[in-house]
Amino acid sequence: MKRSSKVLYVVLMALPLAVTLIVLGFLPGQVPAHYGPDFQVDRWGSKYELLLLPGFTVLIGLLLLFFGRLAARQEGTGQNNAKVAVTAGLLCMALFNALTYYFLYTAWAQVTDLSAVPVGVEQVAFGCMGALLLVAGNLNPKLRNNSLMGLRTPWSRKNDRVWKKCQRFGGVSLMLAGALLVLAALFTRGFLCLGLCLGVLLLVAAVDVLYSYRVAKADETLSQKEP
């Protein structure tokens, strides 16, 4: 990891915790702690519960660093896996930053009805996730065979030929899914946004798995025909 990327990563990982600790002094003792399916607050809790998401962000950040190093070791030579891991990690940290600041706002404004907020939390989450998938899809074809990143199934890892085909296909499907998530986040909200985004993610996952199976079987058939 380049020094500049590492510094940015650490900043994004630690920033939610730092900002939350600063903001806590300006918040009332009780804040909205949970919202029900109707987007109405159904539980009030201590403002210190707001530390949970920043703490989770630090934990996920450390895990992503660990997994990135493992994926880099599995590559053998080159730095493709390491570069993809760094980029994916930075995007994940940006997503957690956005969610943290959203919930800090709802706590500060004492929001009791999320549907009254100009931008819904589902729009923030899936909009950021869509942007993440757009970038990840572009990087996917660069990944070398590994067990931690990319379109990984028992069939996609059969050999390098199958792996490369699966990552190219997976890259396109991720970018398509990302674009659809961004559009859904921009033009829908509430249960419609949630349903559309989850449907897109499940469909893409199913299509990717099926594609990897068919490519592996086709490669197996071709290998049997070769002298």
PDB file of C-alpha atoms in Angstrom, residues 8-225:
ATOM      1  CA  LEU A   8      -6.089   8.210   3.663  1.00  0.00           C
ATOM      2  CA  TYR A   9      -7.293   4.769   4.684  1.00  0.00           C
ATOM      3  CA  VAL A  10      -6.371   5.302   8.336  1.00  0.00           C
ATOM      4  CA  VAL A  11      -7.993   8.751   8.305  1.00  0.00           C
ATOM      5  CA  LEU A  12     -11.254   7.415   6.873  1.00  0.00           C
ATOM      6  CA  MET A  13     -11.192   4.529   9.327  1.00  0.00           C
ATOM      7  CA  ALA A  14     -10.639   6.729  12.389  1.00  0.00           C
ATOM      8  CA  LEU A  15     -12.583   9.840  11.367  1.00  0.00           C
ATOM      9  CA  PRO A  16     -16.090   8.567  12.281  1.00  0.00           C
ATOM     10  CA  LEU A  17     -14.908   7.760  15.812  1.00  0.00           C
ATOM     11  CA  ALA A  18     -13.153  11.105  16.205  1.00  0.00           C
ATOM     12  CA  VAL A  19     -16.100  13.113  14.882  1.00  0.00           C
ATOM     13  CA  THR A  20     -18.587  11.173  17.017  1.00  0.00           C
ATOM     14  CA  LEU A  21     -16.540  11.762  20.174  1.00  0.00           C
ATOM     15  CA  ILE A  22     -16.514  15.500  19.439  1.00  0.00           C
ATOM     16  CA  VAL A  23     -20.234  15.690  18.607  1.00  0.00           C
ATOM     17  CA  LEU A  24     -21.284  13.717  21.694  1.00  0.00           C
ATOM     18  CA  GLY A  25     -20.661  16.769  23.863  1.00  0.00           C
ATOM     19  CA  PHE A  26     -23.313  18.712  21.949  1.00  0.00           C
ATOM     20  CA  LEU A  27     -26.025  16.020  21.957  1.00  0.00           C
ATOM     21  CA  PRO A  28     -28.804  15.456  24.496  1.00  0.00           C
ATOM     22  CA  GLY A  29     -28.514  12.414  26.751  1.00  0.00           C
ATOM     23  CA  GLN A  30     -31.243  10.509  24.881  1.00  0.00           C
ATOM     24  CA  VAL A  31     -31.283  10.202  21.083  1.00  0.00           C
ATOM     25  CA  PRO A  32     -33.254   8.147  18.546  1.00  0.00           C
ATOM     26  CA  ALA A  33     -31.660   4.698  18.778  1.00  0.00           C
ATOM     27  CA  HIS A  34     -33.827   2.610  16.450  1.00  0.00           C
ATOM     28  CA  TYR A  35     -36.440   3.093  13.750  1.00  0.00           C
ATOM     29  CA  GLY A  36     -39.210   0.638  12.936  1.00  0.00           C
ATOM     30  CA  PRO A  37     -40.416  -0.586   9.535  1.00  0.00           C
ATOM     31  CA  ASP A  38     -42.619   2.505   9.298  1.00  0.00           C
ATOM     32  CA  PHE A  39     -39.511   4.705   9.631  1.00  0.00           C
ATOM     33  CA  GLN A  40     -40.779   6.028  12.976  1.00  0.00           C
ATOM     34  CA  VAL A  41     -38.492   5.999  16.004  1.00  0.00           C
ATOM     35  CA  ASP A  42     -39.454   3.073  18.226  1.00  0.00           C
ATOM     36  CA  ARG A  43     -36.635   3.260  20.758  1.00  0.00           C
ATOM     37  CA  TRP A  44     -34.679   6.039  22.400  1.00  0.00           C
ATOM     38  CA  GLY A  45     -31.288   5.284  23.847  1.00  0.00           C
ATOM     39  CA  SER A  46     -28.128   6.784  25.275  1.00  0.00           C
ATOM     40  CA  LYS A  47     -26.154   9.057  22.983  1.00  0.00           C
ATOM     41  CA  TYR A  48     -23.158   6.825  23.636  1.00  0.00           C
ATOM     42  CA  GLU A  49     -24.775   4.138  21.490  1.00  0.00           C
ATOM     43  CA  LEU A  50     -23.699   6.293  18.561  1.00  0.00           C
ATOM     44  CA  LEU A  51     -20.175   5.001  19.191  1.00  0.00           C
ATOM     45  CA  LEU A  52     -21.158   1.525  18.010  1.00  0.00           C
ATOM     46  CA  LEU A  53     -21.023   2.278  14.265  1.00  0.00           C
ATOM     47  CA  PRO A  54     -17.667   4.117  14.427  1.00  0.00           C
ATOM     48  CA  GLY A  55     -16.269   1.249  16.499  1.00  0.00           C
ATOM     49  CA  PHE A  56     -17.580  -1.222  13.927  1.00  0.00           C
ATOM     50  CA  THR A  57     -15.961   0.898  11.201  1.00  0.00           C
ATOM     51  CA  VAL A  58     -12.547   0.544  12.854  1.00  0.00           C
ATOM     52  CA  LEU A  59     -13.045  -3.216  13.208  1.00  0.00           C
ATOM     53  CA  ILE A  60     -14.075  -3.650   9.577  1.00  0.00           C
ATOM     54  CA  GLY A  61     -11.197  -1.442   8.461  1.00  0.00           C
ATOM     55  CA  LEU A  62      -8.664  -3.621  10.261  1.00  0.00           C
ATOM     56  CA  LEU A  63     -10.240  -6.796   8.872  1.00  0.00           C
ATOM     57  CA  LEU A  64     -10.137  -5.439   5.330  1.00  0.00           C
ATOM     58  CA  LEU A  65      -6.458  -4.605   5.743  1.00  0.00           C
ATOM     59  CA  PHE A  66      -5.813  -8.162   6.919  1.00  0.00           C
ATOM     60  CA  PHE A  67      -7.781  -9.736   4.060  1.00  0.00           C
ATOM     61  CA  GLY A  68      -6.053  -7.447   1.560  1.00  0.00           C
ATOM     62  CA  ARG A  69      -2.644  -8.662   2.696  1.00  0.00           C
ATOM     63  CA  LEU A  70      -3.759 -12.289   2.414  1.00  0.00           C
ATOM     64  CA  ALA A  71      -5.100 -11.712  -1.099  1.00  0.00           C
ATOM     65  CA  ALA A  72      -1.827 -10.034  -2.077  1.00  0.00           C
ATOM     66  CA  ARG A  73       0.157 -13.036  -0.823  1.00  0.00           C
ATOM     67  CA  GLN A  74      -2.026 -15.416  -2.826  1.00  0.00           C
ATOM     68  CA  GLU A  75      -1.210 -13.494  -6.011  1.00  0.00           C
ATOM     69  CA  GLY A  76       2.419 -14.572  -5.868  1.00  0.00           C
ATOM     70  CA  THR A  77       3.875 -11.930  -8.184  1.00  0.00           C
ATOM     71  CA  GLY A  78       2.513  -8.505  -9.057  1.00  0.00           C
ATOM     72  CA  GLN A  79       0.410  -6.080  -7.047  1.00  0.00           C
ATOM     73  CA  ASN A  80      -3.005  -6.240  -8.722  1.00  0.00           C
ATOM     74  CA  ASN A  81      -4.756  -7.839  -5.748  1.00  0.00           C
ATOM     75  CA  ALA A  82      -3.173  -5.393  -3.323  1.00  0.00           C
ATOM     76  CA  LYS A  83      -4.258  -2.367  -5.377  1.00  0.00           C
ATOM     77  CA  VAL A  84      -7.825  -3.653  -5.697  1.00  0.00           C
ATOM     78  CA  ALA A  85      -7.954  -4.412  -1.977  1.00  0.00           C
ATOM     79  CA  VAL A  86      -6.809  -0.874  -1.106  1.00  0.00           C
ATOM     80  CA  THR A  87      -9.379   0.723  -3.416  1.00  0.00           C
ATOM     81  CA  ALA A  88     -12.201  -1.481  -2.135  1.00  0.00           C
ATOM     82  CA  GLY A  89     -11.193  -0.750   1.449  1.00  0.00           C
ATOM     83  CA  LEU A  90     -11.183   3.008   0.864  1.00  0.00           C
ATOM     84  CA  LEU A  91     -14.651   2.847  -0.677  1.00  0.00           C
ATOM     85  CA  CYS A  92     -15.990   0.787   2.235  1.00  0.00           C
ATOM     86  CA  MET A  93     -14.579   3.293   4.699  1.00  0.00           C
ATOM     87  CA  ALA A  94     -16.255   6.118   2.752  1.00  0.00           C
ATOM     88  CA  LEU A  95     -19.583   4.262   3.009  1.00  0.00           C
ATOM     89  CA  PHE A  96     -19.270   3.883   6.785  1.00  0.00           C
ATOM     90  CA  ASN A  97     -18.323   7.563   7.074  1.00  0.00           C
ATOM     91  CA  ALA A  98     -21.490   8.583   5.225  1.00  0.00           C
ATOM     92  CA  LEU A  99     -23.680   6.383   7.437  1.00  0.00           C
ATOM     93  CA  THR A 100     -22.048   7.675  10.620  1.00  0.00           C
ATOM     94  CA  TYR A 101     -22.632  11.323   9.717  1.00  0.00           C
ATOM     95  CA  TYR A 102     -26.222  10.548   8.710  1.00  0.00           C
ATOM     96  CA  PHE A 103     -27.020   9.061  12.100  1.00  0.00           C
ATOM     97  CA  LEU A 104     -25.219  11.873  13.886  1.00  0.00           C
ATOM     98  CA  TYR A 105     -27.504  14.281  12.068  1.00  0.00           C
ATOM     99  CA  THR A 106     -30.665  12.356  12.976  1.00  0.00           C
ATOM    100  CA  ALA A 107     -29.495  12.291  16.601  1.00  0.00           C
ATOM    101  CA  TRP A 108     -28.671  16.009  16.679  1.00  0.00           C
ATOM    102  CA  ALA A 109     -31.968  16.961  14.956  1.00  0.00           C
ATOM    103  CA  GLN A 110     -33.925  14.516  17.131  1.00  0.00           C
ATOM    104  CA  VAL A 111     -35.512  13.026  14.014  1.00  0.00           C
ATOM    105  CA  THR A 112     -38.514  10.875  14.944  1.00  0.00           C
ATOM    106  CA  ASP A 113     -39.654  10.195  11.369  1.00  0.00           C
ATOM    107  CA  LEU A 114     -36.981   9.218   8.845  1.00  0.00           C
ATOM    108  CA  SER A 115     -39.403   9.706   5.958  1.00  0.00           C
ATOM    109  CA  ALA A 116     -39.386  13.423   6.815  1.00  0.00           C
ATOM    110  CA  VAL A 117     -35.628  13.658   6.192  1.00  0.00           C
ATOM    111  CA  PRO A 118     -34.874  14.902   2.640  1.00  0.00           C
ATOM    112  CA  VAL A 119     -32.593  11.915   2.013  1.00  0.00           C
ATOM    113  CA  GLY A 120     -33.422   8.484   3.442  1.00  0.00           C
ATOM    114  CA  VAL A 121     -30.829   6.282   5.086  1.00  0.00           C
ATOM    115  CA  GLU A 122     -31.549   3.587   2.480  1.00  0.00           C
ATOM    116  CA  GLN A 123     -30.727   6.118  -0.240  1.00  0.00           C
ATOM    117  CA  VAL A 124     -27.422   6.985   1.420  1.00  0.00           C
ATOM    118  CA  ALA A 125     -26.494   3.345   1.973  1.00  0.00           C
ATOM    119  CA  PHE A 126     -27.423   2.003  -1.451  1.00  0.00           C
ATOM    120  CA  GLY A 127     -26.234   5.106  -3.302  1.00  0.00           C
ATOM    121  CA  CYS A 128     -22.780   4.738  -1.756  1.00  0.00           C
ATOM    122  CA  MET A 129     -22.863   0.972  -2.305  1.00  0.00           C
ATOM    123  CA  GLY A 130     -23.739   1.527  -5.960  1.00  0.00           C
ATOM    124  CA  ALA A 131     -20.753   3.827  -6.406  1.00  0.00           C
ATOM    125  CA  LEU A 132     -18.579   1.222  -4.693  1.00  0.00           C
ATOM    126  CA  LEU A 133     -19.798  -1.498  -7.067  1.00  0.00           C
ATOM    127  CA  LEU A 134     -19.157   0.690 -10.105  1.00  0.00           C
ATOM    128  CA  VAL A 135     -15.507   1.090  -9.107  1.00  0.00           C
ATOM    129  CA  ALA A 136     -15.143  -2.528  -7.955  1.00  0.00           C
ATOM    130  CA  GLY A 137     -16.581  -3.795 -11.222  1.00  0.00           C
ATOM    131  CA  ASN A 138     -14.010  -1.827 -13.174  1.00  0.00           C
ATOM    132  CA  LEU A 139     -11.218  -3.334 -11.062  1.00  0.00           C
ATOM    133  CA  ASN A 140     -12.562  -6.891 -11.008  1.00  0.00           C
ATOM    134  CA  PRO A 141     -10.888  -8.105 -14.249  1.00  0.00           C
ATOM    135  CA  LYS A 142      -7.486  -7.143 -12.810  1.00  0.00           C
ATOM    136  CA  LEU A 143      -7.725  -9.589  -9.918  1.00  0.00           C
ATOM    137  CA  ARG A 144      -5.536 -12.675  -9.882  1.00  0.00           C
ATOM    138  CA  ASN A 145      -6.878 -15.996  -8.628  1.00  0.00           C
ATOM    139  CA  ASN A 146      -7.468 -15.774  -4.871  1.00  0.00           C
ATOM    140  CA  SER A 147      -9.931 -16.925  -2.221  1.00  0.00           C
ATOM    141  CA  LEU A 148     -10.873 -13.513  -0.784  1.00  0.00           C
ATOM    142  CA  MET A 149     -11.820 -11.058  -3.540  1.00  0.00           C
ATOM    143  CA  GLY A 150     -13.682 -11.103  -6.833  1.00  0.00           C
ATOM    144  CA  LEU A 151     -16.227 -13.557  -8.199  1.00  0.00           C
ATOM    145  CA  ARG A 152     -15.215 -16.511  -6.035  1.00  0.00           C
ATOM    146  CA  THR A 153     -17.016 -19.823  -6.349  1.00  0.00           C
ATOM    147  CA  PRO A 154     -15.760 -23.424  -6.377  1.00  0.00           C
ATOM    148  CA  TRP A 155     -16.042 -23.245 -10.169  1.00  0.00           C
ATOM    149  CA  SER A 156     -14.484 -19.820 -10.857  1.00  0.00           C
ATOM    150  CA  ARG A 157     -11.261 -20.884  -9.114  1.00  0.00           C
ATOM    151  CA  LYS A 158     -10.878 -24.050 -11.161  1.00  0.00           C
ATOM    152  CA  ASN A 159      -8.013 -22.630 -13.222  1.00  0.00           C
ATOM    153  CA  ASP A 160      -6.718 -19.294 -14.506  1.00  0.00           C
ATOM    154  CA  ARG A 161      -8.688 -19.470 -17.763  1.00  0.00           C
ATOM    155  CA  VAL A 162     -11.998 -19.862 -15.975  1.00  0.00           C
ATOM    156  CA  TRP A 163     -10.999 -17.288 -13.349  1.00  0.00           C
ATOM    157  CA  LYS A 164     -10.276 -14.607 -15.961  1.00  0.00           C
ATOM    158  CA  LYS A 165     -13.569 -15.180 -17.782  1.00  0.00           C
ATOM    159  CA  CYS A 166     -15.510 -15.056 -14.527  1.00  0.00           C
ATOM    160  CA  GLN A 167     -13.835 -11.836 -13.378  1.00  0.00           C
ATOM    161  CA  ARG A 168     -14.567 -10.127 -16.695  1.00  0.00           C
ATOM    162  CA  PHE A 169     -18.211 -11.161 -16.482  1.00  0.00           C
ATOM    163  CA  GLY A 170     -18.362 -10.322 -12.784  1.00  0.00           C
ATOM    164  CA  GLY A 171     -16.912  -6.894 -13.474  1.00  0.00           C
ATOM    165  CA  VAL A 172     -19.654  -6.082 -15.974  1.00  0.00           C
ATOM    166  CA  SER A 173     -22.387  -7.414 -13.684  1.00  0.00           C
ATOM    167  CA  LEU A 174     -21.050  -5.403 -10.732  1.00  0.00           C
ATOM    168  CA  MET A 175     -20.984  -2.182 -12.749  1.00  0.00           C
ATOM    169  CA  LEU A 176     -24.522  -2.827 -13.999  1.00  0.00           C
ATOM    170  CA  ALA A 177     -25.693  -3.527 -10.445  1.00  0.00           C
ATOM    171  CA  GLY A 178     -23.909  -0.395  -9.221  1.00  0.00           C
ATOM    172  CA  ALA A 179     -25.585   1.773 -11.836  1.00  0.00           C
ATOM    173  CA  LEU A 180     -29.013   0.359 -10.977  1.00  0.00           C
ATOM    174  CA  LEU A 181     -28.436   0.924  -7.251  1.00  0.00           C
ATOM    175  CA  VAL A 182     -27.423   4.537  -7.838  1.00  0.00           C
ATOM    176  CA  LEU A 183     -30.517   5.126  -9.986  1.00  0.00           C
ATOM    177  CA  ALA A 184     -32.762   3.497  -7.389  1.00  0.00           C
ATOM    178  CA  ALA A 185     -31.226   5.637  -4.646  1.00  0.00           C
ATOM    179  CA  LEU A 186     -31.729   8.802  -6.697  1.00  0.00           C
ATOM    180  CA  PHE A 187     -35.312   8.242  -7.794  1.00  0.00           C
ATOM    181  CA  THR A 188     -36.927   6.040  -5.128  1.00  0.00           C
ATOM    182  CA  ARG A 189     -36.916   5.807  -1.369  1.00  0.00           C
ATOM    183  CA  GLY A 190     -38.396   3.812   1.482  1.00  0.00           C
ATOM    184  CA  PHE A 191     -39.480   0.227   0.915  1.00  0.00           C
ATOM    185  CA  LEU A 192     -39.452   0.643  -2.863  1.00  0.00           C
ATOM    186  CA  CYS A 193     -35.783   1.625  -2.823  1.00  0.00           C
ATOM    187  CA  LEU A 194     -34.946  -1.156  -0.377  1.00  0.00           C
ATOM    188  CA  GLY A 195     -36.812  -3.802  -2.380  1.00  0.00           C
ATOM    189  CA  LEU A 196     -35.363  -2.759  -5.730  1.00  0.00           C
ATOM    190  CA  CYS A 197     -31.783  -2.668  -4.449  1.00  0.00           C
ATOM    191  CA  LEU A 198     -31.973  -5.988  -2.631  1.00  0.00           C
ATOM    192  CA  GLY A 199     -33.591  -7.548  -5.695  1.00  0.00           C
ATOM    193  CA  VAL A 200     -30.776  -6.302  -7.930  1.00  0.00           C
ATOM    194  CA  LEU A 201     -28.095  -7.629  -5.576  1.00  0.00           C
ATOM    195  CA  LEU A 202     -29.720 -11.064  -5.260  1.00  0.00           C
ATOM    196  CA  LEU A 203     -30.260 -11.342  -9.016  1.00  0.00           C
ATOM    197  CA  VAL A 204     -26.678 -10.383  -9.845  1.00  0.00           C
ATOM    198  CA  ALA A 205     -25.313 -12.837  -7.274  1.00  0.00           C
ATOM    199  CA  ALA A 206     -27.414 -15.675  -8.712  1.00  0.00           C
ATOM    200  CA  VAL A 207     -26.443 -14.863 -12.309  1.00  0.00           C
ATOM    201  CA  ASP A 208     -22.734 -14.672 -11.412  1.00  0.00           C
ATOM    202  CA  VAL A 209     -22.780 -18.034  -9.637  1.00  0.00           C
ATOM    203  CA  LEU A 210     -24.610 -19.676 -12.538  1.00  0.00           C
ATOM    204  CA  TYR A 211     -22.186 -18.168 -15.045  1.00  0.00           C
ATOM    205  CA  SER A 212     -19.148 -19.447 -13.138  1.00  0.00           C
ATOM    206  CA  TYR A 213     -20.671 -22.948 -13.080  1.00  0.00           C
ATOM    207  CA  ARG A 214     -21.373 -22.952 -16.803  1.00  0.00           C
ATOM    208  CA  VAL A 215     -17.918 -21.599 -17.704  1.00  0.00           C
ATOM    209  CA  ALA A 216     -16.221 -24.227 -15.538  1.00  0.00           C
ATOM    210  CA  LYS A 217     -18.263 -27.029 -17.097  1.00  0.00           C
ATOM    211  CA  ALA A 218     -17.545 -25.742 -20.611  1.00  0.00           C
ATOM    212  CA  ASP A 219     -13.828 -25.578 -19.818  1.00  0.00           C
ATOM    213  CA  GLU A 220     -13.939 -29.118 -18.467  1.00  0.00           C
ATOM    214  CA  THR A 221     -15.604 -30.355 -21.653  1.00  0.00           C
ATOM    215  CA  LEU A 222     -13.050 -28.547 -23.805  1.00  0.00           C
ATOM    216  CA  SER A 223     -10.161 -30.019 -21.818  1.00  0.00           C
ATOM    217  CA  GLN A 224     -11.506 -33.522 -22.310  1.00  0.00           C
ATOM    218  CA  LYS A 225     -11.632 -33.007 -26.086  1.00  0.00           C
TER     219      LYS A 225
END
